[in-house]
Coordinates of C-alpha atoms and ligand atoms in Angstrom, one line a residue:
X867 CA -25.5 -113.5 -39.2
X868 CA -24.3 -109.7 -39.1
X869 CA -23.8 -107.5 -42.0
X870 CA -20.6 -106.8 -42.6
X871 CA -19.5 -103.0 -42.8
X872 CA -19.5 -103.0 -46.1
X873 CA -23.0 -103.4 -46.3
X874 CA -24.1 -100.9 -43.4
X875 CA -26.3 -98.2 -44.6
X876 CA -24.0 -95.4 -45.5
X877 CA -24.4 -92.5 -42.8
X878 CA -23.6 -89.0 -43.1
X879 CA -20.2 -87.9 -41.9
X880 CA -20.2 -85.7 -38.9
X881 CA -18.5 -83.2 -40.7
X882 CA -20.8 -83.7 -43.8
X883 CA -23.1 -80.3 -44.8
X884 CA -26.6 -80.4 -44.5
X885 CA -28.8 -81.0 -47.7
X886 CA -29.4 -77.6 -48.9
X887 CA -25.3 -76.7 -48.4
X888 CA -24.6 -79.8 -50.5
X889 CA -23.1 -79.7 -54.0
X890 CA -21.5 -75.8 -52.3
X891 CA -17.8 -75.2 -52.4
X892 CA -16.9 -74.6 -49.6
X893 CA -16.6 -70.7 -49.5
X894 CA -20.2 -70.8 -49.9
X895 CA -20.6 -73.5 -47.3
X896 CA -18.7 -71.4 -45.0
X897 CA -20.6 -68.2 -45.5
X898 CA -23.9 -70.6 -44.8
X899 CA -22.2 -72.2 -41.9
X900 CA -20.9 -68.6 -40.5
X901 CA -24.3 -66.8 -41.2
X902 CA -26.4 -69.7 -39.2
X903 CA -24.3 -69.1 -36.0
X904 CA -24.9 -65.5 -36.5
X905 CA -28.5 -65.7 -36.8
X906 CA -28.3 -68.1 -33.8
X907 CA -26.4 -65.5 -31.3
X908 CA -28.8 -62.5 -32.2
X909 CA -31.2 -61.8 -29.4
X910 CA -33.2 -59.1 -31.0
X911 CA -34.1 -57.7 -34.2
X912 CA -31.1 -55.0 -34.4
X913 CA -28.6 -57.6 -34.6
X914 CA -30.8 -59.8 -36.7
X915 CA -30.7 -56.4 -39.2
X916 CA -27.3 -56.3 -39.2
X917 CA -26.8 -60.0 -40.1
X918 CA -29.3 -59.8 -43.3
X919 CA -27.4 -56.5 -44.3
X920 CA -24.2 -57.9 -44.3
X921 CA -25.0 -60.9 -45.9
X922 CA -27.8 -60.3 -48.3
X923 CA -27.2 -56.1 -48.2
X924 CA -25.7 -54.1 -51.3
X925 CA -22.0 -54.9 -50.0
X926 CA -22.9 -57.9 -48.2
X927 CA -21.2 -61.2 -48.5
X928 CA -23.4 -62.8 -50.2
X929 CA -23.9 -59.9 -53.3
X930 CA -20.3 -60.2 -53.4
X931 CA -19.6 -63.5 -54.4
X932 CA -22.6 -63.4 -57.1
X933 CA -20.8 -59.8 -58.7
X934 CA -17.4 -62.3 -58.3
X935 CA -19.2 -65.3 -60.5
X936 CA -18.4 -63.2 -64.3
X937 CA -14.9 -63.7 -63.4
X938 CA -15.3 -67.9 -62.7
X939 CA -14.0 -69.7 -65.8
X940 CA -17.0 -70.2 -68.0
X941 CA -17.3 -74.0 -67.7
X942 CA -17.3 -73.5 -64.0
X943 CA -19.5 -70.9 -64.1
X944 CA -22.9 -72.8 -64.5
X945 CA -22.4 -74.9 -61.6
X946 CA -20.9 -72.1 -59.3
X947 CA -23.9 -69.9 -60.5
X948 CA -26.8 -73.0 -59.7
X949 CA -24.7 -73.6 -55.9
X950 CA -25.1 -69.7 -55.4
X951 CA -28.8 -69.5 -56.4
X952 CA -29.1 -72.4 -53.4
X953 CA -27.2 -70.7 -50.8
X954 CA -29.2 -67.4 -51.5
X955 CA -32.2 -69.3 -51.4
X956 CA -30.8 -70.9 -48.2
X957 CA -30.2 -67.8 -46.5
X958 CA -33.0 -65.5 -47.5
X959 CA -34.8 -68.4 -45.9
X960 CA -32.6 -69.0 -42.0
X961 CA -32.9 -65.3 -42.2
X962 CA -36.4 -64.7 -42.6
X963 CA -37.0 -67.8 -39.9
X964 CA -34.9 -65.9 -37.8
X965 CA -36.4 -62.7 -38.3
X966 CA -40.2 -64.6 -37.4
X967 CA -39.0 -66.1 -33.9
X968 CA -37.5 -62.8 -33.2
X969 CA -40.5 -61.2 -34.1
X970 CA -42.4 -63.7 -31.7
X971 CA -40.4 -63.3 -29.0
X972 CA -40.3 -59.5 -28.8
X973 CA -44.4 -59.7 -28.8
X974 CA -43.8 -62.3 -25.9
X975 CA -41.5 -59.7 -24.1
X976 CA -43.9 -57.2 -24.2
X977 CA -47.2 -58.7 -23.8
X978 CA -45.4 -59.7 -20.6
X979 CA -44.2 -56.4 -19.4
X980 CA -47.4 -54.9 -20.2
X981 CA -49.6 -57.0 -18.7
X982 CA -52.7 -55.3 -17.3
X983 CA -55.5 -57.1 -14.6
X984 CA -58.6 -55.4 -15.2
X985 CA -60.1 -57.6 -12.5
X986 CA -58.0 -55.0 -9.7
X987 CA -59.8 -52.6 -8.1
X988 CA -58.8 -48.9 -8.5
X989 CA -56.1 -47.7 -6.5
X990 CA -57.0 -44.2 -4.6
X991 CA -54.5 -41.9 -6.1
X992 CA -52.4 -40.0 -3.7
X993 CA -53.1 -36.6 -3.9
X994 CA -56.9 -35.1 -4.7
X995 CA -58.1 -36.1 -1.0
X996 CA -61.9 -34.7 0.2
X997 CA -61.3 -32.3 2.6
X998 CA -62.7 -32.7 6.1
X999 CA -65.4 -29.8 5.9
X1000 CA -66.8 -31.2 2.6
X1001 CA -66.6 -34.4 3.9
X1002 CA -68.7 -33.7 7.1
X1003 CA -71.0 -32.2 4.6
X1004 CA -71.4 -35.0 2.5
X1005 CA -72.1 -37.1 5.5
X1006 CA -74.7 -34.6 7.1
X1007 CA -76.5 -34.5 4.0
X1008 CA -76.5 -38.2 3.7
X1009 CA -77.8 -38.5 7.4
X1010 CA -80.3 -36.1 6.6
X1011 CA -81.3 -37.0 3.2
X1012 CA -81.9 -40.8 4.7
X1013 CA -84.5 -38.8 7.0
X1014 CA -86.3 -37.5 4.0
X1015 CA -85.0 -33.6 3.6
X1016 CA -83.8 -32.0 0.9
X1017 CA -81.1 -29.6 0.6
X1018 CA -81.9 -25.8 0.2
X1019 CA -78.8 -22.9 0.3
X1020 CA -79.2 -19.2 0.3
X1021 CA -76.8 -16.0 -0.5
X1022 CA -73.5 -15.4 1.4
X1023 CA -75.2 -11.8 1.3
X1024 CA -78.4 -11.1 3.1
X1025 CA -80.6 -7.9 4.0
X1026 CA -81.1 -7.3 7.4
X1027 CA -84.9 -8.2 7.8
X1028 CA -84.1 -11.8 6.4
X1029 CA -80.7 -12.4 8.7
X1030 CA -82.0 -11.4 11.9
X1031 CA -85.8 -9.5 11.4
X1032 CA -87.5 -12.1 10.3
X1033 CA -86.0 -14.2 12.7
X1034 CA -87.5 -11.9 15.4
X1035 CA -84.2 -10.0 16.5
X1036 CA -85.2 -6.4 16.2
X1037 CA -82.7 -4.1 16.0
X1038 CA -81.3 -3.5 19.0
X1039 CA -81.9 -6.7 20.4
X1040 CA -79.2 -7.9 22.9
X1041 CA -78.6 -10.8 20.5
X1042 CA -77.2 -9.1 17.5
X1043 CA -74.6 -8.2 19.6
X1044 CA -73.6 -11.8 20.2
X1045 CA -72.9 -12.3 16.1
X1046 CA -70.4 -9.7 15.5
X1047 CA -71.6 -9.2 12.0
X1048 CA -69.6 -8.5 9.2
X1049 CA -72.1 -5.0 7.7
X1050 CA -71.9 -4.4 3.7
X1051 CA -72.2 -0.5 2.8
X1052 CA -76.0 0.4 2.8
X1053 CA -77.8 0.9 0.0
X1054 CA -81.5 3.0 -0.8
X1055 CA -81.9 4.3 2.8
X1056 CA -82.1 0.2 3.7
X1057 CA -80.5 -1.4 6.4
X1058 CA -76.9 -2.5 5.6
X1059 CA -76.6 -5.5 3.8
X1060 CA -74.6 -8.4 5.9
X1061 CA -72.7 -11.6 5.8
X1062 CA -74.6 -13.7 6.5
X1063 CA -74.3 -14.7 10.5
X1064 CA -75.6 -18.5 10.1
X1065 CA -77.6 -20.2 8.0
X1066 CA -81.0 -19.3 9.5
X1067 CA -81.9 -16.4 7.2
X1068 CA -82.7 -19.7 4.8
X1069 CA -85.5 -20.9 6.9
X1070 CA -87.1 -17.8 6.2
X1071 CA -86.1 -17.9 2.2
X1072 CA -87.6 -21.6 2.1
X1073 CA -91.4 -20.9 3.8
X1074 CA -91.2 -17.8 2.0
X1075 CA -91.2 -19.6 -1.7
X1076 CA -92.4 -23.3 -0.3
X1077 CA -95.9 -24.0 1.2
X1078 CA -95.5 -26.7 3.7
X1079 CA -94.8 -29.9 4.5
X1080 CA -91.3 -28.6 4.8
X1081 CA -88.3 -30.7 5.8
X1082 CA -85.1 -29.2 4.6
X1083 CA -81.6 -28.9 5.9
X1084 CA -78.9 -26.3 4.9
X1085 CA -75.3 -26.5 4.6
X1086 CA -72.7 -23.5 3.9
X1087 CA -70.8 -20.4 4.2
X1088 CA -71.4 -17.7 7.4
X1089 CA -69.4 -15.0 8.7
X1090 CA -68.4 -13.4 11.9
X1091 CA -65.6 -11.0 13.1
X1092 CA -63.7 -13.4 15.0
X1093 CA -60.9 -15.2 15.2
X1094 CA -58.8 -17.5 17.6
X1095 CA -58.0 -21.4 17.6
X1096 CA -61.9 -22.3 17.4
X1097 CA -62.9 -19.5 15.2
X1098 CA -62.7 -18.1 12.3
X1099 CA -64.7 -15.3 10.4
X1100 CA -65.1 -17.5 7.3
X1101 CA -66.8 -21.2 9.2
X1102 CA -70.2 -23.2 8.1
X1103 CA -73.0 -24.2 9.4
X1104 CA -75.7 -26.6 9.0
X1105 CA -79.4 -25.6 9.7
X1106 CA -82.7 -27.9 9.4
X1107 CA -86.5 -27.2 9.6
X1108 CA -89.3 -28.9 9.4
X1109 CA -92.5 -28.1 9.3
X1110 CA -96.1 -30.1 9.5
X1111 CA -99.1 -30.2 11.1
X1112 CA -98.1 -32.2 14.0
X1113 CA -94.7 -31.6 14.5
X1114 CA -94.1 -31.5 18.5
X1115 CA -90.7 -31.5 20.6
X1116 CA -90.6 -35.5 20.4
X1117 CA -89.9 -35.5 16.5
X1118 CA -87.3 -33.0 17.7
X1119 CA -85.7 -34.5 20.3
X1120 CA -85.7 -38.5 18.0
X1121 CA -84.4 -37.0 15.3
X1122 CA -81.5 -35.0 16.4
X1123 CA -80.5 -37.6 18.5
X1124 CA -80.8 -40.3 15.5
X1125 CA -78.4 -37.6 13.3
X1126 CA -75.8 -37.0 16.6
X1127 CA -75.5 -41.2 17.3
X1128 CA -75.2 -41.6 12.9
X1129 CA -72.5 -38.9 12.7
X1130 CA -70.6 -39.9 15.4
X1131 CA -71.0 -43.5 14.9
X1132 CA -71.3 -44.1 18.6
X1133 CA -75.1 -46.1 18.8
X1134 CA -75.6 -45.2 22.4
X1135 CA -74.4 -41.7 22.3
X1136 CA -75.6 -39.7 25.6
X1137 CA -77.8 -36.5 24.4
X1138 CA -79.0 -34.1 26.4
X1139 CA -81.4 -31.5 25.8
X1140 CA -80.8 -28.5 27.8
X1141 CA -83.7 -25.4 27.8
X1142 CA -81.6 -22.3 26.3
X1143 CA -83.3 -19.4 24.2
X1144 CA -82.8 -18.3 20.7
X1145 CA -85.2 -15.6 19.6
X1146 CA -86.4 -17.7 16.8
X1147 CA -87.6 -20.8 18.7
X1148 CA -89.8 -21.1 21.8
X1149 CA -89.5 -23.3 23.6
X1150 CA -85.6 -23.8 23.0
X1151 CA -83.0 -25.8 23.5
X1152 CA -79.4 -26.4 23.7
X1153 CA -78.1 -29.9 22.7
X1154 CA -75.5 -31.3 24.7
X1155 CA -73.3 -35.0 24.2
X1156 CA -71.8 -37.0 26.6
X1157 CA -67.8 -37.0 26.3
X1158 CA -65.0 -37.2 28.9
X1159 CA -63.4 -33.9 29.2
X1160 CA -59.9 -35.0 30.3
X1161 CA -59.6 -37.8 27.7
X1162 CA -61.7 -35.9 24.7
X1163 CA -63.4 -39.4 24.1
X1164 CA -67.0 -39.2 23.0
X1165 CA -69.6 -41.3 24.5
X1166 CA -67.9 -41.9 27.5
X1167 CA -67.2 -40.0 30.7
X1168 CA -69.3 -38.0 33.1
X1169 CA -69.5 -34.4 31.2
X1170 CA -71.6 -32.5 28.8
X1171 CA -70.6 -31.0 25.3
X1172 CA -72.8 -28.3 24.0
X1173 CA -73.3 -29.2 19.9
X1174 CA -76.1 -27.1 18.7
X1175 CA -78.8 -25.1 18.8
X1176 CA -82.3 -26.0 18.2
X1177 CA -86.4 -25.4 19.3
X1178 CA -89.8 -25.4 18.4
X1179 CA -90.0 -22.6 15.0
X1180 CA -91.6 -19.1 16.9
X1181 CA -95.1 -18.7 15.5
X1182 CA -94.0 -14.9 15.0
X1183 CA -91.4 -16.4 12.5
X1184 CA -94.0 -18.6 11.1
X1185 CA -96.4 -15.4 10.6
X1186 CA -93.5 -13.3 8.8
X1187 CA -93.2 -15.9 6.7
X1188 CA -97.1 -16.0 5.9
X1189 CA -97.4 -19.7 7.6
X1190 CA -100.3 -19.6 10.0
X1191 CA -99.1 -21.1 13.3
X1192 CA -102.5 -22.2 14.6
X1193 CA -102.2 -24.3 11.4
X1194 CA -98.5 -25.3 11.1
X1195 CA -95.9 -25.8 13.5
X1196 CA -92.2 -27.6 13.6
X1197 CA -88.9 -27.4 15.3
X1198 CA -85.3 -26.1 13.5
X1199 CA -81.9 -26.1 14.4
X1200 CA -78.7 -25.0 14.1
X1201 CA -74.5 -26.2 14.0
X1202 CA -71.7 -25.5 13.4
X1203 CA -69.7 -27.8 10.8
X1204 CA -66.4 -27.0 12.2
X1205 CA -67.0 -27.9 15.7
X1206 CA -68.4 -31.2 14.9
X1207 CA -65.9 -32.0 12.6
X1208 CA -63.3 -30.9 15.6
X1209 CA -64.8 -33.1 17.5
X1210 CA -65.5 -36.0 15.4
X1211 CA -61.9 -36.3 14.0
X1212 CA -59.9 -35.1 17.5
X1213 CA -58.6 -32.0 16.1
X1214 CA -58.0 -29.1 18.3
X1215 CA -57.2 -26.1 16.0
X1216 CA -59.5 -24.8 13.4
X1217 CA -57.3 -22.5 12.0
X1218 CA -55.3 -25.4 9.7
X1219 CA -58.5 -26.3 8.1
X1220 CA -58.1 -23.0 5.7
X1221 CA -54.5 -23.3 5.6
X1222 CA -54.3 -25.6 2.8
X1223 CA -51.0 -27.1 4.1
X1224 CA -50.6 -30.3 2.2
X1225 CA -49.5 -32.6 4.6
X1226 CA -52.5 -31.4 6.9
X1227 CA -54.6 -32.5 4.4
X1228 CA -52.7 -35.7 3.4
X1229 CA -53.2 -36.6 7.0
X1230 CA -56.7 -35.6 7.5
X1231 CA -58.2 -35.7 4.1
X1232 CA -60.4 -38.3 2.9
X1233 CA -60.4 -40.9 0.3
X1234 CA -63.0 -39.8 -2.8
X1235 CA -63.6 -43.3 -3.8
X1236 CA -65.1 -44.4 -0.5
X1237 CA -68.6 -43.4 -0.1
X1238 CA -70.3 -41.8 3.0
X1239 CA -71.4 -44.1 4.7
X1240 CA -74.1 -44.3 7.4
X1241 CA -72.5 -47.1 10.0
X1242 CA -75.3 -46.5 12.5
X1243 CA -78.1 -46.3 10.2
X1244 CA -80.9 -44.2 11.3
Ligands
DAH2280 N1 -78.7 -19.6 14.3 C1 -78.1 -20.0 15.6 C2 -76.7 -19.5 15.7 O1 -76.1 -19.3 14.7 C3 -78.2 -21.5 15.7 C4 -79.5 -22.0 15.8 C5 -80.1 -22.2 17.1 C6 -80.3 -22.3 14.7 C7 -81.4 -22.7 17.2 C8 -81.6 -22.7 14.8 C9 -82.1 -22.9 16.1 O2 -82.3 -23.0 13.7 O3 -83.4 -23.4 16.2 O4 -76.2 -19.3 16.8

């Protein structure tokens, strides 16, 4: 048998307030009622401010109707006072709820937005690229260096004996003339000081302060009076020597050729050796690479690049340097970093390398987080 209605379980009417509102007139109910939605519609914590303000706030709603209870009758005033304590309690309470998920939310927003992934690798900046000359420096070294030398450097300013007397070129030699050299004002009767001309005047430096073994390379600054699309009087050179007790034309001959097929990254680079004469080195020789002349591709074709200078270290050179050569001997050479870099990259002005035009160098320059790395080996 059903229950009848009039023993269903009594249910709250729809339009029945909630627990804490009951026992509330309804002005307060309506102020509860009205504050709830207004918590409800505020997205962020302004809004939420300006809800607890208005309500709860010196001149707020709420404050209001409390100042407003001395003037209830007095046997009204006990309840109206008890229903007011609730709805304050009521509302400091949705407010501060509100206040918490806002609170949340906001953290949410912004943990989102900020959101970092440590696990990305670095991205290379766009400006602060390596320029090509230090670049080919960096690599020559590192060629080198794998070979076992170190890395010596001299003055942009040398005497005369160390930048070509040494090297036996007397004055007057027919191959000062080649260097168009940049001469400082003399000083003490000497021989004018010069810019350097290359980089050999360091050979000399190192036997003078190094007994051997000796296997070095040097990379920097040297100057000559001249200046068109492949020269400048401000270029650099790198220069190598090595010296043993056994050193012969073979070592010579492997290891340049090692360096030339590492820096150009081409394994089966033609070189050629080709007898030439420096007054330093005897026998010497002239190193050539294969390219194609029409095409400018390395490696490939039918003719010859000259690259650099090199030859066995004259024992008169040795002996200036107080090296005996019946005891010592080795082979040294001689390049230009320009050229090869010229070469390397396909670039067929030097001037621009001293220009610093920007978008020369955001088109040639090189990444600084990538290291130099030896693709051939060697
Ligand atoms: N010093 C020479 C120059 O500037 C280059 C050179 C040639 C250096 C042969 C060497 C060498 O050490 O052996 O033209």
């Amino acid at each position: 048998m059903r229950n009848g209605p009039a023993e269903a379980p009594p249910e709250r009417p729809l339009d029945e307030a909630p627990a804490e509102a009951r026992n509330m007139t309804d002005d307060l109910q309506a102020l509860k009622t009205e504050t709830d939605a207004a918590l409800a519609a505020a997205t962020d914590l302004r809004a939420w401010d300006a809800i607890r303000v208005a309500v709860l706030g010196r001149n707020g709603k709420l404050t209001a109707l409390l100042r407003d209870l001395g003037k209830t009758p007095p046997e009204e005033r006990r309840e109206r006072g008890a229903a007011l304590n609730r709805l304050k309690e009521a509302l400091t309470e949705a407010i501060d709820a509100r206040k918490a998920e806002l609170e949340d939310a906001a953290l949410e927003a912004r943990l989102a937005s900020e959101r970092i992934d440590p696990t990305l690798p670095p991205r290379p900046r766009e400006t602060g690229l390596i320029h090509p000359i230090a670049r080919t420096m960096e690599e020559i070294a590192a060629i080198f260096g794998a070979m076992g030398c170190t890395v010596s450097d001299g003055p942009d300013v040398e005497s005369d004996w160390l930048n070509f007397g040494a090297l036996n070129i007397p004055p007057h030699h027919p191959a000062r003339a080649d260097h168009d050299t940049f001469y400082l004002p003399p000083r003490d009767n000497q021989a004018p000081p010069v810019l350097r001309t290359h980089t050999s005047p360091v050979q000399i430096r190192t036997m003078l302060t190094q007994p051997p073994p000796i296997r070095t390379i040097v990379i920097g600054r040297t100057y000559r009076a001249d200046h068109d699309a492949t020269h400048s009087p401000m270029f650099h050179q790198c220069e190598g020597l090595v010296i043993d007790r056994d050193i012969t034309l073979g070592h010579l001959k492997g290891c340049l050729t090692d360096f030339l097929r590492a820096f150009f990254g081409i394994a089966d680079l033609p070189v050629r050796f080709r007898s030439s004469y420096f007054p330093f080195t005897e026998p010497s020789m002239e190193v050539d690479i294969g390219w194609d002349r029409k095409s400018g591709e390395l490696g490939r074709g039918a003719d010859w690049l000259e690259i650099l200078g090199s030859g066995m270290v004259h024992p008169r050179v040795l002996a200036n340097c107080g090296i005996d050569p019946r005891e010592w001997q080795g082979f040294a050479f001689g390049m230009g970093v320009e050229r090869v870099t010229m070469l390397k990259h396909g670039m067929a002005d030097l001037r621009p390398f001293y220009e610093s035009d920007i978008r020369w160098l955001r088109h040639y320059g090189f990444n600084p987080l990538a290291p130099t790395m030896l693709h051939e080996g060697v």
